[in-house]
Coordinates of C-alpha atoms in Angstrom, one line a residue:
M137 CA 6.8 -20.3 14.6
L138 CA 8.4 -17.1 16.0
M139 CA 12.2 -16.9 16.0
P140 CA 12.9 -14.0 17.8
G141 CA 17.3 -13.0 17.2
M142 CA 16.7 -14.3 13.7
E143 CA 17.5 -12.3 10.8
L144 CA 15.5 -13.2 7.1
D145 CA 17.4 -15.7 5.9
E146 CA 18.8 -17.2 9.0
S147 CA 15.3 -18.4 9.7
Y148 CA 15.0 -19.4 6.0
R149 CA 18.1 -21.6 6.4
F150 CA 16.7 -23.0 9.7
M151 CA 12.7 -23.6 7.9
N152 CA 14.4 -25.4 4.6
K153 CA 16.4 -27.9 7.0
L154 CA 13.6 -28.5 8.9
R155 CA 12.3 -29.2 5.5
K156 CA 15.0 -31.5 4.6
Q157 CA 14.4 -33.3 7.5
L158 CA 11.4 -34.2 7.5
N159 CA 11.2 -35.0 3.6
D160 CA 14.2 -38.0 4.6
T161 CA 13.1 -40.0 8.0
P162 CA 11.4 -42.7 6.3
F163 CA 7.4 -43.3 7.9
E164 CA 5.2 -46.6 6.8
G165 CA 2.9 -45.8 3.5
V166 CA 4.4 -42.9 2.9
E167 CA 5.4 -44.2 -1.1
V168 CA 1.5 -42.6 -1.7
F169 CA 2.1 -39.4 -1.7
P170 CA 3.4 -36.4 -4.2
H171 CA 6.8 -36.6 -3.7
G172 CA 7.0 -39.9 -1.7
C173 CA 7.7 -38.4 2.0
L174 CA 6.5 -36.1 4.9
S175 CA 6.7 -33.2 3.3
F176 CA 4.8 -29.1 4.5
S177 CA 5.9 -25.6 2.8
A178 CA 6.3 -22.2 4.2
G179 CA 6.4 -18.8 4.0
V180 CA 9.2 -16.8 6.1
A181 CA 8.6 -12.7 6.7
P182 CA 10.1 -10.9 8.5
Y183 CA 8.9 -8.2 11.8
Q184 CA 9.5 -4.4 10.7
V185 CA 9.2 -1.5 13.0
D186 CA 6.7 0.2 11.0
M187 CA 4.4 -2.6 11.4
Y188 CA 1.5 -1.1 13.2
N189 CA -0.7 -4.2 13.7
K190 CA 0.5 -7.8 14.9
S191 CA -1.8 -9.1 11.7
Q192 CA 0.5 -7.4 9.3
L193 CA 3.1 -9.8 9.8
V194 CA 0.9 -12.9 9.2
D195 CA -0.4 -11.9 6.4
Q196 CA 3.2 -11.2 4.6
A197 CA 4.0 -15.3 6.8
D198 CA 0.8 -17.2 5.0
K199 CA 1.8 -14.9 1.4
A200 CA 4.6 -16.3 1.6
L201 CA 3.2 -19.8 1.9
Y202 CA 1.2 -19.1 -0.6
Y203 CA 3.4 -19.1 -3.6
A204 CA 6.2 -21.6 -2.1
K205 CA 2.9 -24.1 -2.2
K206 CA 2.4 -22.1 -5.9
Q207 CA 6.2 -23.3 -6.9
G208 CA 4.6 -26.8 -6.9
K209 CA 5.0 -27.2 -2.9
N210 CA 7.3 -28.6 0.1
N211 CA 9.5 -25.2 -1.1
V212 CA 10.3 -22.9 1.4
H213 CA 9.3 -19.1 0.1
R214 CA 11.0 -16.0 1.6
H215 CA 8.4 -13.1 1.7
G216 CA 9.5 -10.3 -0.6
S217 CA 12.0 -11.9 -2.4
N218 CA 12.6 -11.3 -6.3
D219 CA 11.8 -15.1 -7.3
G220 CA 10.0 -17.5 -7.7
M221 CA 6.1 -16.6 -8.0
E222 CA 6.9 -13.4 -7.0
H223 CA 8.6 -12.5 -10.2
E224 CA 4.9 -13.3 -11.6
I225 CA 2.6 -11.4 -10.8
D226 CA 0.4 -9.8 -12.8
L227 CA 0.2 -6.0 -11.8
V228 CA -1.6 -5.3 -15.2
Q229 CA -4.2 -7.5 -13.5
D230 CA -4.6 -6.3 -10.4
V231 CA -5.2 -2.6 -12.0
R232 CA -7.9 -3.1 -13.7
D233 CA -10.1 -5.2 -11.0
I234 CA -8.9 -2.1 -8.8
E235 CA -10.0 -0.1 -11.1
Q236 CA -13.6 -2.0 -12.0
Q237 CA -14.0 -1.4 -7.7
L238 CA -13.3 2.7 -8.7
N239 CA -15.7 3.0 -11.3
L240 CA -18.5 3.4 -9.2
F241 CA -16.8 7.0 -8.4
R242 CA -18.3 7.2 -12.1
Y243 CA -21.3 8.2 -10.6
K244 CA -21.3 9.6 -7.7
D245 CA -18.1 10.6 -7.3
M246 CA -15.7 11.9 -10.9
D247 CA -12.9 14.3 -9.1
T248 CA -12.1 11.1 -6.5
F249 CA -11.6 8.8 -9.5
K250 CA -9.7 10.7 -11.0
H251 CA -7.8 11.7 -8.3
S252 CA -6.7 7.9 -7.0
K253 CA -6.0 7.4 -11.3
R254 CA -3.2 10.3 -10.8
V255 CA -1.7 9.1 -7.7
Y256 CA -1.7 5.6 -9.2
K257 CA 0.5 7.6 -11.6
Y258 CA 2.7 9.8 -9.0
A259 CA 3.4 6.0 -6.7
L260 CA 5.0 4.0 -10.3
D261 CA 7.7 7.3 -10.8
I262 CA 7.8 6.8 -7.6
S263 CA 9.0 3.1 -6.8
E264 CA 11.4 4.2 -9.3
L265 CA 13.5 6.6 -7.7
L266 CA 13.0 4.4 -4.4
A267 CA 14.1 1.2 -6.5
L268 CA 11.1 -0.6 -5.0
D269 CA 11.5 -4.9 -5.5
N270 CA 8.7 -6.3 -7.3
A271 CA 6.3 -7.3 -4.4
E272 CA 6.3 -3.2 -2.5
K273 CA 6.3 -2.1 -6.4
R274 CA 3.2 -3.8 -5.7
R275 CA 1.3 -2.9 -3.5
F276 CA 2.9 0.7 -3.2
V277 CA 1.3 1.6 -6.3
L278 CA -2.1 -1.3 -5.3
G279 CA -2.5 0.7 -2.7
A280 CA -2.2 3.9 -4.6
L281 CA -4.9 3.2 -6.8
I282 CA -7.2 1.6 -4.1
H283 CA -7.3 4.4 -1.0
D284 CA -9.9 6.3 -1.0
I285 CA -12.5 3.6 -1.7
G286 CA -14.5 3.8 1.4
K287 CA -15.2 7.3 0.2
L288 CA -17.6 5.2 -1.4
E289 CA -19.4 5.7 1.5
I290 CA -19.9 8.4 2.1
P291 CA -22.5 10.0 1.2
W292 CA -23.7 11.7 -2.2
S293 CA -24.3 15.5 -0.7
I294 CA -20.9 15.3 1.4
L295 CA -18.6 14.1 -1.1
N296 CA -19.6 16.6 -3.2
K297 CA -20.9 19.4 -1.1
K298 CA -19.6 22.7 -2.5
D299 CA -19.1 25.2 1.1
K300 CA -17.4 24.1 3.8
L301 CA -18.2 21.0 5.4
T302 CA -19.6 21.1 9.8
A303 CA -17.9 19.8 12.1
E304 CA -20.3 16.2 11.7
E305 CA -19.5 16.3 7.9
W306 CA -15.8 16.7 8.4
E307 CA -15.9 13.4 10.8
T308 CA -17.8 11.7 8.1
I309 CA -15.1 12.3 5.2
K310 CA -12.2 11.0 8.0
G311 CA -14.4 8.2 8.7
H312 CA -13.6 6.8 4.6
V313 CA -10.2 5.2 6.4
T314 CA -12.1 2.9 8.8
W315 CA -15.1 1.9 6.0
G316 CA -12.4 0.9 3.4
K317 CA -10.0 -1.0 5.3
K318 CA -13.9 -3.2 6.1
M319 CA -14.2 -2.8 2.2
V320 CA -11.2 -4.7 0.8
I321 CA -10.3 -7.1 4.4
T322 CA -13.3 -10.0 2.9
N323 CA -10.7 -9.7 -0.2
D324 CA -7.3 -12.2 0.7
R325 CA -5.9 -11.0 -2.9
F326 CA -5.8 -7.8 -2.0
A327 CA -6.2 -7.6 2.2
D328 CA -1.8 -6.1 2.3
L329 CA -3.5 -3.2 1.4
I330 CA -4.9 -2.1 4.3
P331 CA -1.7 -0.2 5.5
Y332 CA -2.4 2.3 2.5
I333 CA -6.2 2.6 3.2
E334 CA -6.5 2.6 6.7
L335 CA -2.7 5.8 7.6
H336 CA -2.8 7.4 4.4
H337 CA -4.2 10.3 6.7
E338 CA -1.4 9.9 9.2
R339 CA 0.8 12.9 10.2
Y340 CA 4.7 12.4 10.8
D341 CA 4.2 14.1 14.1
G342 CA 1.2 12.2 15.0
K343 CA -1.8 14.1 15.2
G344 CA -3.3 12.3 12.3
Y345 CA -6.5 9.9 12.1
P346 CA -7.3 7.4 12.5
Y347 CA -5.2 6.1 15.4
G348 CA -2.5 9.2 15.7
L349 CA 0.8 7.6 14.6
K350 CA 4.0 9.4 14.6
G351 CA 6.9 9.2 12.2
N352 CA 8.6 5.9 12.0
E353 CA 5.6 4.1 13.6
I354 CA 3.7 4.6 9.9
P355 CA 5.2 2.6 8.1
R356 CA 7.2 4.7 5.0
L357 CA 5.3 3.9 1.8
C358 CA 2.5 5.5 3.8
R359 CA 4.6 8.1 4.6
M360 CA 5.6 8.2 1.5
L361 CA 1.9 8.5 -0.4
T362 CA 0.5 10.7 2.2
V363 CA 2.9 13.0 0.7
I364 CA 1.5 12.2 -2.9
D365 CA -2.3 13.0 -1.9
S366 CA -1.9 15.5 -0.6
F367 CA -0.1 17.2 -3.7
D368 CA -2.5 15.7 -5.8
A369 CA -5.1 16.9 -3.7
M370 CA -3.8 20.7 -3.7
T371 CA -3.1 21.1 -7.1
T372 CA -6.4 19.6 -8.0
E373 CA -10.0 21.4 -7.6
R374 CA -11.7 19.7 -4.6
P375 CA -15.3 19.9 -2.6
Y376 CA -13.5 21.3 0.3
Q377 CA -10.2 22.8 -0.1
E378 CA -8.5 25.3 -2.6
T379 CA -6.8 25.0 -5.5
K380 CA -2.6 25.6 -5.4
N381 CA -0.9 25.9 -8.5
V382 CA 2.5 23.6 -8.6
E383 CA 4.5 26.4 -7.0
E384 CA 2.0 27.1 -4.0
A385 CA 1.8 23.5 -2.9
I386 CA 5.5 22.2 -2.9
R387 CA 5.9 25.7 -1.2
E388 CA 2.9 24.1 1.1
L389 CA 5.1 20.7 1.4
R390 CA 8.2 22.4 2.3
S391 CA 6.4 24.6 5.3
C392 CA 4.3 21.4 6.0
S393 CA 7.7 19.1 6.6
G394 CA 8.3 17.2 9.7
S395 CA 4.8 18.0 11.5
Q396 CA 2.4 16.9 8.5
F397 CA 5.5 15.1 6.3
D398 CA 8.2 12.8 6.6
P399 CA 10.5 15.8 5.5
E400 CA 12.9 13.2 3.8
L401 CA 10.0 11.6 1.5
A402 CA 8.8 15.4 0.9
E403 CA 11.8 16.6 0.3
L404 CA 12.1 13.5 -3.1
F405 CA 8.7 13.9 -4.2
I406 CA 10.1 17.6 -4.8
Q407 CA 13.7 17.3 -6.3
Y408 CA 10.6 14.8 -8.6
I409 CA 8.0 17.5 -8.8
E410 CA 10.3 19.7 -10.0
K411 CA 12.4 18.4 -12.6
R412 CA 8.8 16.2 -14.5
T413 CA 7.4 20.6 -14.1
A414 CA 10.9 21.0 -15.8
Q415 CA 11.0 19.0 -18.4
Q416 CA 7.4 19.2 -19.5
Q417 CA 8.1 23.6 -19.9
L418 CA 10.6 22.2 -22.9
Q419 CA 8.5 20.3 -24.2

């Protein structure tokens, strides 16, 4: 059901009223049902301007419906709300399950395995700075952890090549965002992480891949992941990129602010890194 012009809370009240009206409507034989009436559960999700795919809205409403059923059915649940089952999401178990998949990198590319773990740790810290709610935090940190899963499909010879990549090999590298999406889309549990896998190489100026999205067309937390991912790639030894120290990487972030990176999010991350570095030097 599409409800144009309605805010989330308004649509939630509408669906609850409809649910209650059905509950209170007499039908012969309903006494055999668990609630003693006809009933339904509903999930409500708001459209957001940075949704790049219409299926995201359906997926979020479906996830909210799942939580409504988990609370005993005959319920309406708002996606992203901090009540009910969403408080009980076992992030630790989700991380453990994703890490089991990432363990395949241990034989193929240890650098990608370590990179994914570091990006995940950065995302945990940044989620606190951004004051994300439970649902946003889960998606962001798990998306950070799994963002490079598609590189499992890249041949070992390309993934570990020390020389400069050819144009054809670079196209193969770029394909990891599409392969990662295909790998994750088969698992409903992690399907909401697809934007982080597919869009972490989009650029703020629209010159990224795979879609060439620009500015706010890219979901905000995906823009944040791009900053984190790039910083770690710059400061860590990689097969196809020179290593920079923290100061050089910060200069690069600022130099590319407004082109590759969201200026506001890049500066927030820089302030976090500078503060963390200063604390480490005092220890």
